[in-house]
Tab-separated table of C-alpha atoms in Angstrom:
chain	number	residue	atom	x	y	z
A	1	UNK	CA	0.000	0.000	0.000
A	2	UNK	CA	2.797	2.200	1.046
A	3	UNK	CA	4.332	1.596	-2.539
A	4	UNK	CA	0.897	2.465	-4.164
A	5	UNK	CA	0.895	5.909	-2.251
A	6	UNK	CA	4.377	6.643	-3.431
A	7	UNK	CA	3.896	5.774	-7.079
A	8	UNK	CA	0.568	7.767	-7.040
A	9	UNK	CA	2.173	11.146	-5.712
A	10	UNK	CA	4.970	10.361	-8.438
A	11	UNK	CA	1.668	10.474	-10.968
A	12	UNK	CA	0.737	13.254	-9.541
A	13	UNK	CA	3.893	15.614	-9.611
A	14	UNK	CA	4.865	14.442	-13.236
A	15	UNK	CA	0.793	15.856	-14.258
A	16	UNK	CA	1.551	19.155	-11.954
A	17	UNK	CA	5.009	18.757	-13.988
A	18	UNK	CA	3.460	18.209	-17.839
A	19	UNK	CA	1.296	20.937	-16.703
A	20	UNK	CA	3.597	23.661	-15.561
A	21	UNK	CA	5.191	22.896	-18.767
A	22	UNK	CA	2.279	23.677	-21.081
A	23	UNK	CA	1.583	26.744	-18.986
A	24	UNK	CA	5.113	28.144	-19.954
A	25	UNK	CA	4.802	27.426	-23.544
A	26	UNK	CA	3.230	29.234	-26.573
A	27	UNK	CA	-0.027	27.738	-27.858
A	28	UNK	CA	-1.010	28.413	-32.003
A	29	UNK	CA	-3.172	30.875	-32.276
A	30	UNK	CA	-5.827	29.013	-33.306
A	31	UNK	CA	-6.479	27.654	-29.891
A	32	UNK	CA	-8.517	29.858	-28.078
A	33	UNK	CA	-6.808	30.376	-24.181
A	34	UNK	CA	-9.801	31.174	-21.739
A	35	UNK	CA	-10.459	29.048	-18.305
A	36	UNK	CA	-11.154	25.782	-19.771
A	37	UNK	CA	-7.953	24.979	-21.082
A	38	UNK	CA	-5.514	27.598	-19.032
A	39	UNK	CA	-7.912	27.246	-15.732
A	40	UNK	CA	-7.717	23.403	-15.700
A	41	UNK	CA	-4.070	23.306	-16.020
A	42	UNK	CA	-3.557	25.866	-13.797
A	43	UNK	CA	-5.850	23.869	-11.016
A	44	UNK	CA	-3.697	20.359	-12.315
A	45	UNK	CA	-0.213	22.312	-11.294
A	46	UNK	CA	-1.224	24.026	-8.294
A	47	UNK	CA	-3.526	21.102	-7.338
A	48	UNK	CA	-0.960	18.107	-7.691
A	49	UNK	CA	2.046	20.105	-6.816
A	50	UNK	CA	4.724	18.461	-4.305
A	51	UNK	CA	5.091	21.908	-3.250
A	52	UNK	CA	1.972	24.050	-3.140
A	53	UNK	CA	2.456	27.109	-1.726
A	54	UNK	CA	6.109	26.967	-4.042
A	55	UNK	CA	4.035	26.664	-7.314
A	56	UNK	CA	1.496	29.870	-5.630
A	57	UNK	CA	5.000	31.657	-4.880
A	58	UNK	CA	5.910	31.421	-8.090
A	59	UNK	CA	2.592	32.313	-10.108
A	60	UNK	CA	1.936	35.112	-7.782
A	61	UNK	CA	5.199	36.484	-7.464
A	62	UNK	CA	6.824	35.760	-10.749
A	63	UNK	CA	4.042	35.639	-13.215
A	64	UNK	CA	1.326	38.187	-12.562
A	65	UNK	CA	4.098	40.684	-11.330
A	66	UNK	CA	4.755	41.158	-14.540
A	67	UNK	CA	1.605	41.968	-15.288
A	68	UNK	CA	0.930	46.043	-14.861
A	69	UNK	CA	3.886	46.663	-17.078
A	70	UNK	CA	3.021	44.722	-19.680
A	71	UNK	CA	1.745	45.468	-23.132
A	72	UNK	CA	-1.906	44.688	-24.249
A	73	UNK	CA	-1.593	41.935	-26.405
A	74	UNK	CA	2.180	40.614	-25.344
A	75	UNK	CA	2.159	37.587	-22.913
A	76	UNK	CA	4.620	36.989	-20.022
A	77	UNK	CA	7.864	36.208	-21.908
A	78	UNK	CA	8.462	32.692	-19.589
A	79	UNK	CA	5.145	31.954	-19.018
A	80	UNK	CA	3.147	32.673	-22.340
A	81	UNK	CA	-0.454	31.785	-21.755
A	82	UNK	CA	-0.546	34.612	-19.217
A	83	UNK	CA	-1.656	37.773	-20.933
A	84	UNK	CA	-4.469	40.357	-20.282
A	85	UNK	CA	-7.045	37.840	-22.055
A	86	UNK	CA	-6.043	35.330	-19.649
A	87	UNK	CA	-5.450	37.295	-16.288
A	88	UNK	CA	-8.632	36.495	-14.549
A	89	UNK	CA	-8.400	32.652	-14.660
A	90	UNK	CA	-4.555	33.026	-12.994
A	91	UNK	CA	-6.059	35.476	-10.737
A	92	UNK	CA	-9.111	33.234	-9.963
A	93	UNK	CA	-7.132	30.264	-10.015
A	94	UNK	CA	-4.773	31.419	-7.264
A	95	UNK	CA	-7.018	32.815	-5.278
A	96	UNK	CA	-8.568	29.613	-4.989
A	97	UNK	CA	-5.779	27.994	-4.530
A	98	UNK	CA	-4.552	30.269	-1.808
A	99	UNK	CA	-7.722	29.570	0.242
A	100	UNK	CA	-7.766	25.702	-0.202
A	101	UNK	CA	-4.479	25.998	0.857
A	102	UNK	CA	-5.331	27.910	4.029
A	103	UNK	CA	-7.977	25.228	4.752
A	104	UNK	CA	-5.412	22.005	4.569
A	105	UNK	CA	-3.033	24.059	6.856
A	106	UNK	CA	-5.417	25.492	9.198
A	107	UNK	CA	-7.211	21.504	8.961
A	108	UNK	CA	-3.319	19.395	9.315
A	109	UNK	CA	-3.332	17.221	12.277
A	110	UNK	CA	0.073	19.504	13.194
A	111	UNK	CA	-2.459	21.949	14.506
A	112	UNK	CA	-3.813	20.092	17.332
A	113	UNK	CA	0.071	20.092	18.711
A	114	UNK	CA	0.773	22.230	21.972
A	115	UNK	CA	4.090	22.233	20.970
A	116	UNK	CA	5.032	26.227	20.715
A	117	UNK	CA	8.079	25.208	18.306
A	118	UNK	CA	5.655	23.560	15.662
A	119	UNK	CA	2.846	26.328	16.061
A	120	UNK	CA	5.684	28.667	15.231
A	121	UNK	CA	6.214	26.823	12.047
A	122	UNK	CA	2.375	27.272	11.070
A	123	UNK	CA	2.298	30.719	12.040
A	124	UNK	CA	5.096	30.835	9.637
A	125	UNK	CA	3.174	29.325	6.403
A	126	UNK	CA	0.176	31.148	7.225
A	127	UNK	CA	2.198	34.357	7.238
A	128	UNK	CA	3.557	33.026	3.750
A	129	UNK	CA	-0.184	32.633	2.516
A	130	UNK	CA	-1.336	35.890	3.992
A	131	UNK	CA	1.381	37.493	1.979
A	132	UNK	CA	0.649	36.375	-1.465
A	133	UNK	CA	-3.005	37.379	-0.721
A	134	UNK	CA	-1.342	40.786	-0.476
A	135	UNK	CA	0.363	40.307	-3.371
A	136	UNK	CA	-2.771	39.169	-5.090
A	137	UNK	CA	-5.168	42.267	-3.965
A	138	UNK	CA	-2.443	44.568	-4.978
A	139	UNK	CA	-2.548	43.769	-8.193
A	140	UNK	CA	-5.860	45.023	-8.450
A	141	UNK	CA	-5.764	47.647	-5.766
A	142	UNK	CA	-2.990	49.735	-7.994
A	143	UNK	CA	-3.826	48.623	-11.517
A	144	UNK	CA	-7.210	50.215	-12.940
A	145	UNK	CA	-6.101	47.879	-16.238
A	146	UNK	CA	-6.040	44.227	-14.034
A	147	UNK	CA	-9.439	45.418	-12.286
A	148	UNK	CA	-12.400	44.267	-14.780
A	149	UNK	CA	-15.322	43.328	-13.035
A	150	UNK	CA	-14.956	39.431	-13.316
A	151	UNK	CA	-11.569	39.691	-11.512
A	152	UNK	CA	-12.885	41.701	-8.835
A	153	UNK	CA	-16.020	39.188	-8.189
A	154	UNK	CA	-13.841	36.805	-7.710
A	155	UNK	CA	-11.865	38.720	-5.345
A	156	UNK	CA	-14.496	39.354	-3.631
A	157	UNK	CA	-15.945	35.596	-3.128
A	158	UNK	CA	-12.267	34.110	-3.001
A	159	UNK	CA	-10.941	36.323	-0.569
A	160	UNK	CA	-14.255	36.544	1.989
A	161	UNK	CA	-13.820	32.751	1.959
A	162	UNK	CA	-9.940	32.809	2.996
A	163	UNK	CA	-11.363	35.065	5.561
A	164	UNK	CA	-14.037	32.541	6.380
A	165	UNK	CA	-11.594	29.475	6.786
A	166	UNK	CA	-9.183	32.392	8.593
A	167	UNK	CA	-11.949	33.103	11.299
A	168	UNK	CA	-13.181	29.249	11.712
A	169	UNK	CA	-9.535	27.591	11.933
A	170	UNK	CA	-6.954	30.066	12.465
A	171	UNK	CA	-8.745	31.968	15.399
A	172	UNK	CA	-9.195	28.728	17.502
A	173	UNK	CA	-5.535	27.898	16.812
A	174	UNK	CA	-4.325	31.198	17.964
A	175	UNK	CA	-6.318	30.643	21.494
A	176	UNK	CA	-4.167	27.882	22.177
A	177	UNK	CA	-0.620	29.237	21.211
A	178	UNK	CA	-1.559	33.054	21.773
A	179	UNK	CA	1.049	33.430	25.286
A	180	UNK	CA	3.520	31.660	23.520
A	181	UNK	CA	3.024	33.413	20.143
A	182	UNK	CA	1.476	37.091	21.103
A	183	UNK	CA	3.382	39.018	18.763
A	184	UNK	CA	2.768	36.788	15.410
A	185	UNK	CA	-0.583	36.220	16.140
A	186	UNK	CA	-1.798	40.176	16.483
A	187	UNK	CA	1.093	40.750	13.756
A	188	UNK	CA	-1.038	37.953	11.371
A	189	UNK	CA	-4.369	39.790	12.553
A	190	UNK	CA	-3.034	43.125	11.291
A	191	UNK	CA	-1.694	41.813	8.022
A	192	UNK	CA	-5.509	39.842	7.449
A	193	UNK	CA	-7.206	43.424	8.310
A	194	UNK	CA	-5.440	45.860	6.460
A	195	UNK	CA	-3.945	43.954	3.927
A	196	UNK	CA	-7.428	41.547	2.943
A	197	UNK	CA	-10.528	43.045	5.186
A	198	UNK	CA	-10.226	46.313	4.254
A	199	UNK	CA	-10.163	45.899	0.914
A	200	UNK	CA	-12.785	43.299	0.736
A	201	UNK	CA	-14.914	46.127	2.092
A	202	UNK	CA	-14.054	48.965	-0.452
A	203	UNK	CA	-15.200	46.418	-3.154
A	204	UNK	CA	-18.933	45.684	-1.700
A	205	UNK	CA	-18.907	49.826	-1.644
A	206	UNK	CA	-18.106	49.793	-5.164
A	207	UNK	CA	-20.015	47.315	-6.376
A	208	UNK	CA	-22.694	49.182	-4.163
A	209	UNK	CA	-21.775	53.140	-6.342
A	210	UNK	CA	-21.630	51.147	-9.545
A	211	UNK	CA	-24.916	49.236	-9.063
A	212	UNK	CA	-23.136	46.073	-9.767
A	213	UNK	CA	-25.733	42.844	-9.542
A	214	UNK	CA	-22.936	40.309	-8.762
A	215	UNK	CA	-21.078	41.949	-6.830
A	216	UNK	CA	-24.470	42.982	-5.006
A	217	UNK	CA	-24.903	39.356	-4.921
A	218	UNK	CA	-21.867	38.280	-2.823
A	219	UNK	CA	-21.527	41.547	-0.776
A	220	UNK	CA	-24.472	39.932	2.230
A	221	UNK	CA	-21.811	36.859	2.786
A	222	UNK	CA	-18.810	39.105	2.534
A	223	UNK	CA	-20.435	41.479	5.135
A	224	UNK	CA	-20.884	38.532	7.379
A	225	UNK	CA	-17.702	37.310	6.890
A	226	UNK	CA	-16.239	40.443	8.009
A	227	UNK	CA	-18.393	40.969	10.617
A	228	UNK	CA	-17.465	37.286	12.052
A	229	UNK	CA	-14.002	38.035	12.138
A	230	UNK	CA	-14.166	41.510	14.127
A	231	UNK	CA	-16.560	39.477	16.528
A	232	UNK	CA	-13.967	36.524	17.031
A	233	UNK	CA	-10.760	38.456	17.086
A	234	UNK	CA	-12.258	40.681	19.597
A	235	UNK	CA	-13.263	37.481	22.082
A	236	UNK	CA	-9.537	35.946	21.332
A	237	UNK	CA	-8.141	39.290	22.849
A	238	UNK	CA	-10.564	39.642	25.346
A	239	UNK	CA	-10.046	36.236	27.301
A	240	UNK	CA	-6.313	37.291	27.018
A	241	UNK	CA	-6.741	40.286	28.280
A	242	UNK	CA	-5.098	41.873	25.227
A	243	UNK	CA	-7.678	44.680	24.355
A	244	UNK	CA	-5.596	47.231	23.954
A	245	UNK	CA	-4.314	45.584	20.792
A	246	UNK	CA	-7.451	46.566	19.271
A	247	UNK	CA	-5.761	49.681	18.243
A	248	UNK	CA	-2.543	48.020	17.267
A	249	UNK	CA	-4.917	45.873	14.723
A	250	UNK	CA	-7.323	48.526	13.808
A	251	UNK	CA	-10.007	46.550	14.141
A	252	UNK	CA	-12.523	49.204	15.146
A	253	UNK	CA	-12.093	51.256	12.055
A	254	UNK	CA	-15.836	52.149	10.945
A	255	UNK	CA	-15.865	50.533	7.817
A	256	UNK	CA	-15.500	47.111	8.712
A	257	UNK	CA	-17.642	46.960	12.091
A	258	UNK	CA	-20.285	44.861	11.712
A	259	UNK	CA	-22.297	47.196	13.164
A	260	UNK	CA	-21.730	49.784	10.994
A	261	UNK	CA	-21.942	48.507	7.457
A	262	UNK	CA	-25.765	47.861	7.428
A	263	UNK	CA	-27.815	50.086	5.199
A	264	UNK	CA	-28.287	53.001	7.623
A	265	UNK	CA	-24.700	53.812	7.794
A	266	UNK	CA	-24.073	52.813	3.947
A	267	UNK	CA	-23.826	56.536	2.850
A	268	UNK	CA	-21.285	57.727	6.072
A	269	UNK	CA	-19.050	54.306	4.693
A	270	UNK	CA	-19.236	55.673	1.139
A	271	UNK	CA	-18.450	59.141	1.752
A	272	UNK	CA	-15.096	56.972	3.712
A	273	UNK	CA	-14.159	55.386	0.860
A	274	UNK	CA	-14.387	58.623	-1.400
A	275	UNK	CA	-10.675	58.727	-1.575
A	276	UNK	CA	-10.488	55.041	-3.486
A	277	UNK	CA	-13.894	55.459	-5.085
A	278	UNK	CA	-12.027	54.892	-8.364
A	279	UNK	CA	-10.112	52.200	-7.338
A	280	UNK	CA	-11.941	49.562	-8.793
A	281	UNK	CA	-13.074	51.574	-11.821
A	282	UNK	CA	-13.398	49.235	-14.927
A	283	UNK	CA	-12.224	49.175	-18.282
A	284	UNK	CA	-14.621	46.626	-20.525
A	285	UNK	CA	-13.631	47.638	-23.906
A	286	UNK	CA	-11.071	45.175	-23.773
């Protein structure tokens, strides 16, 4: 049996391999690239990948870095079915990735240790993960060109549900290692606020200015999402007496307390996000 496991992750790697390899390549121009081909091969590399968060490393931060300086019509030069006509399925595709990820971490029978030296380590990897997020909102957050509406609904339901798996695993994990790991832990709430919340929230406003119907659709769960996690980090800190964090995470900012997004405080959270009102202006000409 323990030969049949082996020679079935060997399968495995060698399709994330033959994968990886097509993804790099260029394709004749008679095949079409859109999510069925470059979205299934992109969920066969990350998917069957001896090295997960490696193969999200590199996508993120190797392949759609390139992408605000680069030429309409030009792919990557070493990956070259990533191009404008294919950025959404990479971005949706690593997004997705990224929170499946978080879910197998956060789920790994290594969390259930008491062990501060191995909770360190998946503090560690979820910092790595939390990162790339960044990486991947970014993208969007400074490039009007990247931001079409499908990419941004996808944002949106992709990174509410690494929030979701954030506040249902990673909260109960940091209860447990939280006077051995203080620091990381409020440093990892930060990162998830500013760096993912926040952002999550300017979108629903958009999508809420621009009368958008899908993004109207996923805003309710997003809200609750968000209000979950302000609820939950708040109880973590209280039982350890750490309130006064609440500043250091800024997690009382008006525009992501639950109590404060419903509709009668809608217009004094628009009039907030003024400054970035264009941030997620779109471009559908291309």
């Amino acid at each position: 049996d323990e030969d049949g496991s082996a020679d079935s992750s060997s399968n495995f790697a060698k399709l994330s391999e033959v994968a990886h390899k097509l993804l790099k390549q260029g394709w004749p121009d008679s095949v079409k690239l859109n999510k069925s081909n470059v979205g299934k091969l992109l969920s066969l590399y990350f998917g069957h990948s001896p090295d997960r968060i490696g193969a999200l490393r590199y996508v993120i931060d190797e392949v759609l870095s390139e992408m605000p300086a680069l030429v309409k019509g030009k792919c990557v030069a070493a990956f070259e079915t990533c191009s404008h006509h294919t950025f959404g399925s990479y971005y949706s595709s690593s997004l997705e990735y990224l929170s499946r990820e978080l879910a197998s971490l956060l789920g790994s029978d290594a969390t259930k240790t008491k062990d501060p030296r191995v909770a360190g380590k998946i503090l560690e990897k979820l910092e790595r993960l939390i990162e790339l997020l960044s990486t991947l909102f970014s993208l969007t957050k400074h490039n009007d060109s990247l931001a079409k509406k499908n990419v941004i609904l996808q944002q949106l339901k992709f990174g509410s549900k690494f929030v979701e798996i954030f506040v249902g695993k990673a909260i109960p994990f940091f209860q447990v290692h939280f006077q051995h790991h203080e620091k990381a832990i409020i440093s990892i709430i930060r990162d998830v606020n500013r760096r993912c919340a926040h952002q999550l929230h300017h979108i629903i406003s958009h999508g809420k200015r621009e009368k958008d119907s899908n993004l109207a659709k996923e805003a309710p769960k997003a809200k609750k999402v968000l209000e979950s996690m302000i609820h939950k980090v708040k109880m973590l800190l209280k039982k350890n007496q750490c309130m006064t964090a609440m500043e250091t995470v800024e997690l009382a900012e008006k525009d992501l307390d639950g109590t404060k997004v419903d509709t009668e405080d809608d217009s004094d959270s628009d009039e907030e996000d003024s400054e970035s009102e264009n941030e997620y202006d779109t471009d559908e000409s291309s």
